[in-house]
Tab-separated table of C-alpha atoms in Angstrom:
chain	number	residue	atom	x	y	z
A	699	UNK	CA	-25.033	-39.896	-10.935
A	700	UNK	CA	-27.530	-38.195	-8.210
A	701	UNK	CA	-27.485	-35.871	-6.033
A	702	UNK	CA	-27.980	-35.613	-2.079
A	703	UNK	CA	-28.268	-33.256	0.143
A	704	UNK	CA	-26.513	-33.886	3.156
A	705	UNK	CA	-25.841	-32.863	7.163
A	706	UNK	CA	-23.310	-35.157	8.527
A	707	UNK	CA	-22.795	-33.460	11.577
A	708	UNK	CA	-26.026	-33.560	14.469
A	709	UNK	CA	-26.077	-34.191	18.032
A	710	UNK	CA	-28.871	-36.048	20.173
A	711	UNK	CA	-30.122	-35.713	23.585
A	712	UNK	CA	-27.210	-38.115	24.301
A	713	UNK	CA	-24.878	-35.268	24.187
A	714	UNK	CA	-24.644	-33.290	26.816
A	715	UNK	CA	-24.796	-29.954	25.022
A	716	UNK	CA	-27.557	-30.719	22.923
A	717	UNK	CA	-30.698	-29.863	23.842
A	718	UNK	CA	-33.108	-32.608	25.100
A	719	UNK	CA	-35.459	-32.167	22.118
A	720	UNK	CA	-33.256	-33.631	20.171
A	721	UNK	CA	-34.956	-36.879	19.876
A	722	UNK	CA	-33.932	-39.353	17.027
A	723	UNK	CA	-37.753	-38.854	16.072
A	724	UNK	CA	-37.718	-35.138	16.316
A	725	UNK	CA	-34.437	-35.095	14.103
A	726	UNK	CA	-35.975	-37.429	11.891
A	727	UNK	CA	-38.974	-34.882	11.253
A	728	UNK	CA	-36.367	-31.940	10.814
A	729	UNK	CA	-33.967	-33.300	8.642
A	730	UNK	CA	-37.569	-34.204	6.241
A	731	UNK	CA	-38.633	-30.676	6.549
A	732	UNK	CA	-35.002	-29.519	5.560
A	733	UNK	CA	-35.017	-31.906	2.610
A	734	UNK	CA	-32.015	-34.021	3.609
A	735	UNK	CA	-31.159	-37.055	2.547
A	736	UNK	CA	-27.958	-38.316	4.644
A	737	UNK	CA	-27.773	-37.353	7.870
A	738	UNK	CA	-25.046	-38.163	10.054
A	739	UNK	CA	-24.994	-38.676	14.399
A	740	UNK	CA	-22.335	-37.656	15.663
A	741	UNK	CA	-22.443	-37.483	19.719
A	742	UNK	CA	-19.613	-36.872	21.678
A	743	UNK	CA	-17.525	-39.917	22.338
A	744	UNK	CA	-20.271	-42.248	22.248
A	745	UNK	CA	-22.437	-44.014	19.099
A	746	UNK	CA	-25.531	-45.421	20.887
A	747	UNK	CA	-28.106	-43.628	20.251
A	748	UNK	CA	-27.182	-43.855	16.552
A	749	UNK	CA	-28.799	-46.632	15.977
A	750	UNK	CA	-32.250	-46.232	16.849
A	751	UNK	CA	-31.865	-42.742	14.694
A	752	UNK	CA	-31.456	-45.337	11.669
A	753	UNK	CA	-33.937	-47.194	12.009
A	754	UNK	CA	-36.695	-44.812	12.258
A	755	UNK	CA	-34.747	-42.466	9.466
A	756	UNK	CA	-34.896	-45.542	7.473
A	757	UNK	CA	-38.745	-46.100	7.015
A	758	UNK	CA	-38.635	-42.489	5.482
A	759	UNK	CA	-35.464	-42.686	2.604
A	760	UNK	CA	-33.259	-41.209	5.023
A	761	UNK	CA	-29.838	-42.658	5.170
A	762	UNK	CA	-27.964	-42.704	8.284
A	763	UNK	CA	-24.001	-42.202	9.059
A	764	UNK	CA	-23.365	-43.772	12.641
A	765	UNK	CA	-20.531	-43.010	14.490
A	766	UNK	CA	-19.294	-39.981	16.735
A	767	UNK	CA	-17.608	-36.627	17.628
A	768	UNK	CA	-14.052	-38.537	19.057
A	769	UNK	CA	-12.878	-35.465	21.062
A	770	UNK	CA	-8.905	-36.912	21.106
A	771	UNK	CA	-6.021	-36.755	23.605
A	772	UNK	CA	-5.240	-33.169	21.924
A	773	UNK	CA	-9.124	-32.027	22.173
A	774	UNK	CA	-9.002	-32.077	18.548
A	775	UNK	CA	-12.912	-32.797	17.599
A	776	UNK	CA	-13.230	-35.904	14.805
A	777	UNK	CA	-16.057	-37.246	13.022
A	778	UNK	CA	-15.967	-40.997	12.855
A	779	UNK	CA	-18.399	-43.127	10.717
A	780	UNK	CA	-18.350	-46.985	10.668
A	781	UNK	CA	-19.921	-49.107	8.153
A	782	UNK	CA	-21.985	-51.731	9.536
A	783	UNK	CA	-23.119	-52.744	13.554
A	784	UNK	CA	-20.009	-55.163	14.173
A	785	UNK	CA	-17.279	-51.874	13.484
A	786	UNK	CA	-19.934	-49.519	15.016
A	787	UNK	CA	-19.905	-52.194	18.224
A	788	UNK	CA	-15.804	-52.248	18.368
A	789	UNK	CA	-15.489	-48.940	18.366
A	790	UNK	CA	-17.880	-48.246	20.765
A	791	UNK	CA	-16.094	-50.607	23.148
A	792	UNK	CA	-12.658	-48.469	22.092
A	793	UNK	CA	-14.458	-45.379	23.205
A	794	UNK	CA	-16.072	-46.951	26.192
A	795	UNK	CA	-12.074	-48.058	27.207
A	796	UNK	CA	-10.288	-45.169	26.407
A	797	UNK	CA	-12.691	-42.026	27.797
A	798	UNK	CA	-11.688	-41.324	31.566
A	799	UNK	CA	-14.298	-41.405	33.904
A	800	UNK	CA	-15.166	-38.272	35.162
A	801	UNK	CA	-18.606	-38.315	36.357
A	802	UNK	CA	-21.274	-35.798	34.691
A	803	UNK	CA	-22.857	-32.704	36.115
A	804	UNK	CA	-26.353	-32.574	34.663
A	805	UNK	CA	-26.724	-29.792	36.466
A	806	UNK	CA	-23.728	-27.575	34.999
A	807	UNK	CA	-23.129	-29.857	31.482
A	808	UNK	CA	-26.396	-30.940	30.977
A	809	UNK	CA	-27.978	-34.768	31.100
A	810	UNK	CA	-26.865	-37.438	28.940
A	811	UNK	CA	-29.672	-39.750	28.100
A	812	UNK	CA	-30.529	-42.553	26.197
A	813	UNK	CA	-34.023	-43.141	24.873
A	814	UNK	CA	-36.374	-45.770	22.781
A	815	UNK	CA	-38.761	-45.601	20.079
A	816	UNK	CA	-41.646	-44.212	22.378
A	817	UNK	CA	-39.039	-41.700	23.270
A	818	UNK	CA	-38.877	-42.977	27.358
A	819	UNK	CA	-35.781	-42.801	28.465
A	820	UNK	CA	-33.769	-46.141	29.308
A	821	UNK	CA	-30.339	-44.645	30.198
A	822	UNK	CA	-28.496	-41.916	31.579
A	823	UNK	CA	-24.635	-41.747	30.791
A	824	UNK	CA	-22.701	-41.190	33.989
A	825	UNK	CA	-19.521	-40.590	32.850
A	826	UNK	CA	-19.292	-37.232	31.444
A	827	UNK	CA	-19.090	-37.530	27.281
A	828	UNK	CA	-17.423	-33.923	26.178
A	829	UNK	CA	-14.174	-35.327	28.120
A	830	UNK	CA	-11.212	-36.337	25.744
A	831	UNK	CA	-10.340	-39.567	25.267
A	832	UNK	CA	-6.627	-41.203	26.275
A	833	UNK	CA	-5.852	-41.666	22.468
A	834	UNK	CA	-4.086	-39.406	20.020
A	835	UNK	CA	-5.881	-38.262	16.955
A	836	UNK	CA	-3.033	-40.195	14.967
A	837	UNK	CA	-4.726	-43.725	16.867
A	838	UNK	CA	-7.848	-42.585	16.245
A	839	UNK	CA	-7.719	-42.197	12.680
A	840	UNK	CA	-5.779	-45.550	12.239
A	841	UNK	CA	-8.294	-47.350	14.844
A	842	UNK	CA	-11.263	-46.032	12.025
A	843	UNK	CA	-9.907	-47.234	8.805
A	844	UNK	CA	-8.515	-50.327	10.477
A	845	UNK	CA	-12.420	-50.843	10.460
A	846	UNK	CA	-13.061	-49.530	7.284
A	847	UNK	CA	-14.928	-46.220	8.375
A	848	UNK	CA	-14.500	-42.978	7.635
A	849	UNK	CA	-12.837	-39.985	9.611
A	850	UNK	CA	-12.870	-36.171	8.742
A	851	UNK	CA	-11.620	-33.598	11.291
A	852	UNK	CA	-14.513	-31.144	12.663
A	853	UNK	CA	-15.049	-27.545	12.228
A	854	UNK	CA	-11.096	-27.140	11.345
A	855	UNK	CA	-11.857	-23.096	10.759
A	856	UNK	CA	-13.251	-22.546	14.873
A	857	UNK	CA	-10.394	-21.598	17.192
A	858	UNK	CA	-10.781	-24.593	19.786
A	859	UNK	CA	-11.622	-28.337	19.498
A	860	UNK	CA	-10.002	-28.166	15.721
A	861	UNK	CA	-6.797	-29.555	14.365
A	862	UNK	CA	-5.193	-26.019	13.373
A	863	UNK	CA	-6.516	-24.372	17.348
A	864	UNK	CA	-4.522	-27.237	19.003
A	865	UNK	CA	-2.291	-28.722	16.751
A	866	UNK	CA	-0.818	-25.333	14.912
A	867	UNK	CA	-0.488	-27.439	11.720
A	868	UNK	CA	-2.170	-30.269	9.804
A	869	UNK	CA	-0.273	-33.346	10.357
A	870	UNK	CA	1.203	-34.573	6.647
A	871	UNK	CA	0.621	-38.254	7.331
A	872	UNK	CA	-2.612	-38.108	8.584
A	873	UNK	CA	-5.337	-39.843	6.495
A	874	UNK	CA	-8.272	-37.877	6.480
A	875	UNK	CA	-11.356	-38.782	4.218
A	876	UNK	CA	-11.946	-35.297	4.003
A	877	UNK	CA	-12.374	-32.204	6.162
A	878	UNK	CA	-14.856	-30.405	7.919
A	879	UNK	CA	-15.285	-26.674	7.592
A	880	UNK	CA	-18.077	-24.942	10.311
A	881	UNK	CA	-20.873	-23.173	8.784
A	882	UNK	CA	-19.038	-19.777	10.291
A	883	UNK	CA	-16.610	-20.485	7.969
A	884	UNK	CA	-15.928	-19.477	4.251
A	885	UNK	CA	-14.743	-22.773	2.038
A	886	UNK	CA	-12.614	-20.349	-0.400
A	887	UNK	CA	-10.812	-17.754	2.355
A	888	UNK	CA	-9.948	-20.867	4.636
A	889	UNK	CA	-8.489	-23.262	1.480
A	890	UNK	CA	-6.616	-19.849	0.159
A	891	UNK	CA	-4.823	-19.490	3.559
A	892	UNK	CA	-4.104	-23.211	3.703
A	893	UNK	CA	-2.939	-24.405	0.258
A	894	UNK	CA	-1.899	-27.902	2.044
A	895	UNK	CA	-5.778	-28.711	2.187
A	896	UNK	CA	-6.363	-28.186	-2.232
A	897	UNK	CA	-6.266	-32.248	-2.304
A	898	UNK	CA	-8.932	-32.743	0.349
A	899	UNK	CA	-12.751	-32.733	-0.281
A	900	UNK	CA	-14.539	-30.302	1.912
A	901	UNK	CA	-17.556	-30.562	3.613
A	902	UNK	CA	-19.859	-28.139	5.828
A	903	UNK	CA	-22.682	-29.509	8.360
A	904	UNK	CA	-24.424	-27.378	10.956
A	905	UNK	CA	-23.181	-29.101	13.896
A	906	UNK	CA	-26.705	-29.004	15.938
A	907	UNK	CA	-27.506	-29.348	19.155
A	908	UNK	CA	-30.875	-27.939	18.147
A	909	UNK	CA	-33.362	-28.744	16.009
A	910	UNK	CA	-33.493	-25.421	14.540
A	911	UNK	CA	-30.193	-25.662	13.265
A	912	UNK	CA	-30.147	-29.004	11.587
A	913	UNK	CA	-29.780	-28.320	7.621
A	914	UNK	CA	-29.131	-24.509	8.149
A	915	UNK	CA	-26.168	-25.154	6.033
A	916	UNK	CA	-25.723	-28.439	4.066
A	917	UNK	CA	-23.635	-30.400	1.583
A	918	UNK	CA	-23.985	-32.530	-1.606
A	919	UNK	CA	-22.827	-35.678	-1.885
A	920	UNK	CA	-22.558	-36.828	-6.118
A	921	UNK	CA	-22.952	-40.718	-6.259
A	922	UNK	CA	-25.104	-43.720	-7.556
A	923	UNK	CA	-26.515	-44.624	-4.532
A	924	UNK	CA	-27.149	-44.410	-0.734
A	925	UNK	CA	-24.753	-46.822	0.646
A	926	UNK	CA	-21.569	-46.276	3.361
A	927	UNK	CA	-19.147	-47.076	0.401
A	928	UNK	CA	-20.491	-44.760	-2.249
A	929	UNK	CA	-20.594	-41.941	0.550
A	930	UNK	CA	-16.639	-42.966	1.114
A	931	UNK	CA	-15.743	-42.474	-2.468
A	932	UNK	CA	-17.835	-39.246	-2.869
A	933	UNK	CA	-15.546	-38.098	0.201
A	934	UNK	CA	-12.566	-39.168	-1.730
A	935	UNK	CA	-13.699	-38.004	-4.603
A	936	UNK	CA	-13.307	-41.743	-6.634
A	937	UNK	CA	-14.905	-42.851	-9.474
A	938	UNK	CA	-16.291	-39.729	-10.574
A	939	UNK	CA	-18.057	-39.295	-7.230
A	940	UNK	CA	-17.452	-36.125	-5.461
A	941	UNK	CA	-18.851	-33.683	-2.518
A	942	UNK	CA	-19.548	-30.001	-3.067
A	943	UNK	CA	-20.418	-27.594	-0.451
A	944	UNK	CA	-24.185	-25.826	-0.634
């Protein structure tokens, strides 16, 4: 079995919140300096810039979770991973459907762009990202493992955006693949005050917007290779794979 260090939780310069040198190749450069292995992109309600983070994180060892930070019709925050481009291309047409439009303010939210490999940028998002989409986080989580991917609520310790700050309570038929605690947060105070978590694996990212933060705090994923699937069982702690906070 090896060992990985991992931050599954970074925004790009897609975002609007994150700062515009987040680049796929300046992340990329960070998450080298910072020793990490997996990485995961995670902008708000959209996956496209995800790719082109892969393919230059590739050519280096790096391996690449695509998906993004679902806000849902509760503004509960969700990482969602898919496995391969065809489930990464339906679900970006499910996001594309169910977000409102509500054009941006670049001015007030910040710009939401789009670039290639030379780092010129080909797109701005009008419609504004950090809106929540039509669907409840129940759909959501169904829509994902309908396509085989993976879904862990975000930051579930921080008083807004989380499942406990809107929902009061963590929904007992909701299939999680694990959950998400923020690096504010203390793995062993949160768990002893929520004893209906002790089956789920836990995992910590930094959440950047900047490339300071990337890797400021981290996880391990245990497991044979770099591959969606073995990162799925580590999550679910399956044959003998597991994830253990840094």
């Amino acid at each position: 079995m090896n060992s990985y260090k991992a931050d599954i939780h970074i925004h790009t310069l897609l975002s609007p919140c994150g700062s515009l040198d987040m680049s796929p190749r300046a992340i990329v450069a960070k998450a080298l300096n910072m020793n990490l292995q997996i990485i995961g992109i995670t902008d708000h309600n959209t996956t496209l810039q995800s790719g082109l983070v892969q393919k230059i994180a590739s050519q280096y060892g790096i391996f690449v979770l695509r998906g993004a930070e679902v806000t849902t019709r509760e503004e509960v925050h969700c990482l969602c991973f898919l496995p391969n481009d065809e489930s990464l291309s339906i679900f970006q047409e499910y996001l594309n459907t169910h977000l409102p439009f509500i054009q941006n303010n670049p001015d007030y939210f910040g710009y939401q762009v789009l670039v290639d490999e030379n780092e010129d940028i080909i797109y701005q998002e009008e419609k504004l990202l950090i809106n929540a989409i039509n669907q409840s986080i129940e759909y959501v989580e169904k829509f994902v493992h309908q396509l085989n991917g993976i879904f862990i609520p975000a930051h579930i310790d921080k008083t807004k955006n989380s499942i406990y700050s809107q929902l009061g309570f963590f929904p007992p038929d909701l299939k999680v693949d694990a959950v998400e605690i923020s690096y504010h947060g203390m793995k062993s105070d949160f768990l002893a005050k929520h004893k209906e978590l002790s089956n789920y694996s836990v995992t910590s990212s930094s959440d950047a917007h900047f490339l300071e933060d990337i890797g400021k705090i981290s996880s391990t994923f245990n497991m044979e290779e770099l591959t969606f699937d073995e990162v799925k069982m580590a999550l679910n702690s399956e044959n003998k794979r597991f994830v253990c906070v840094n």
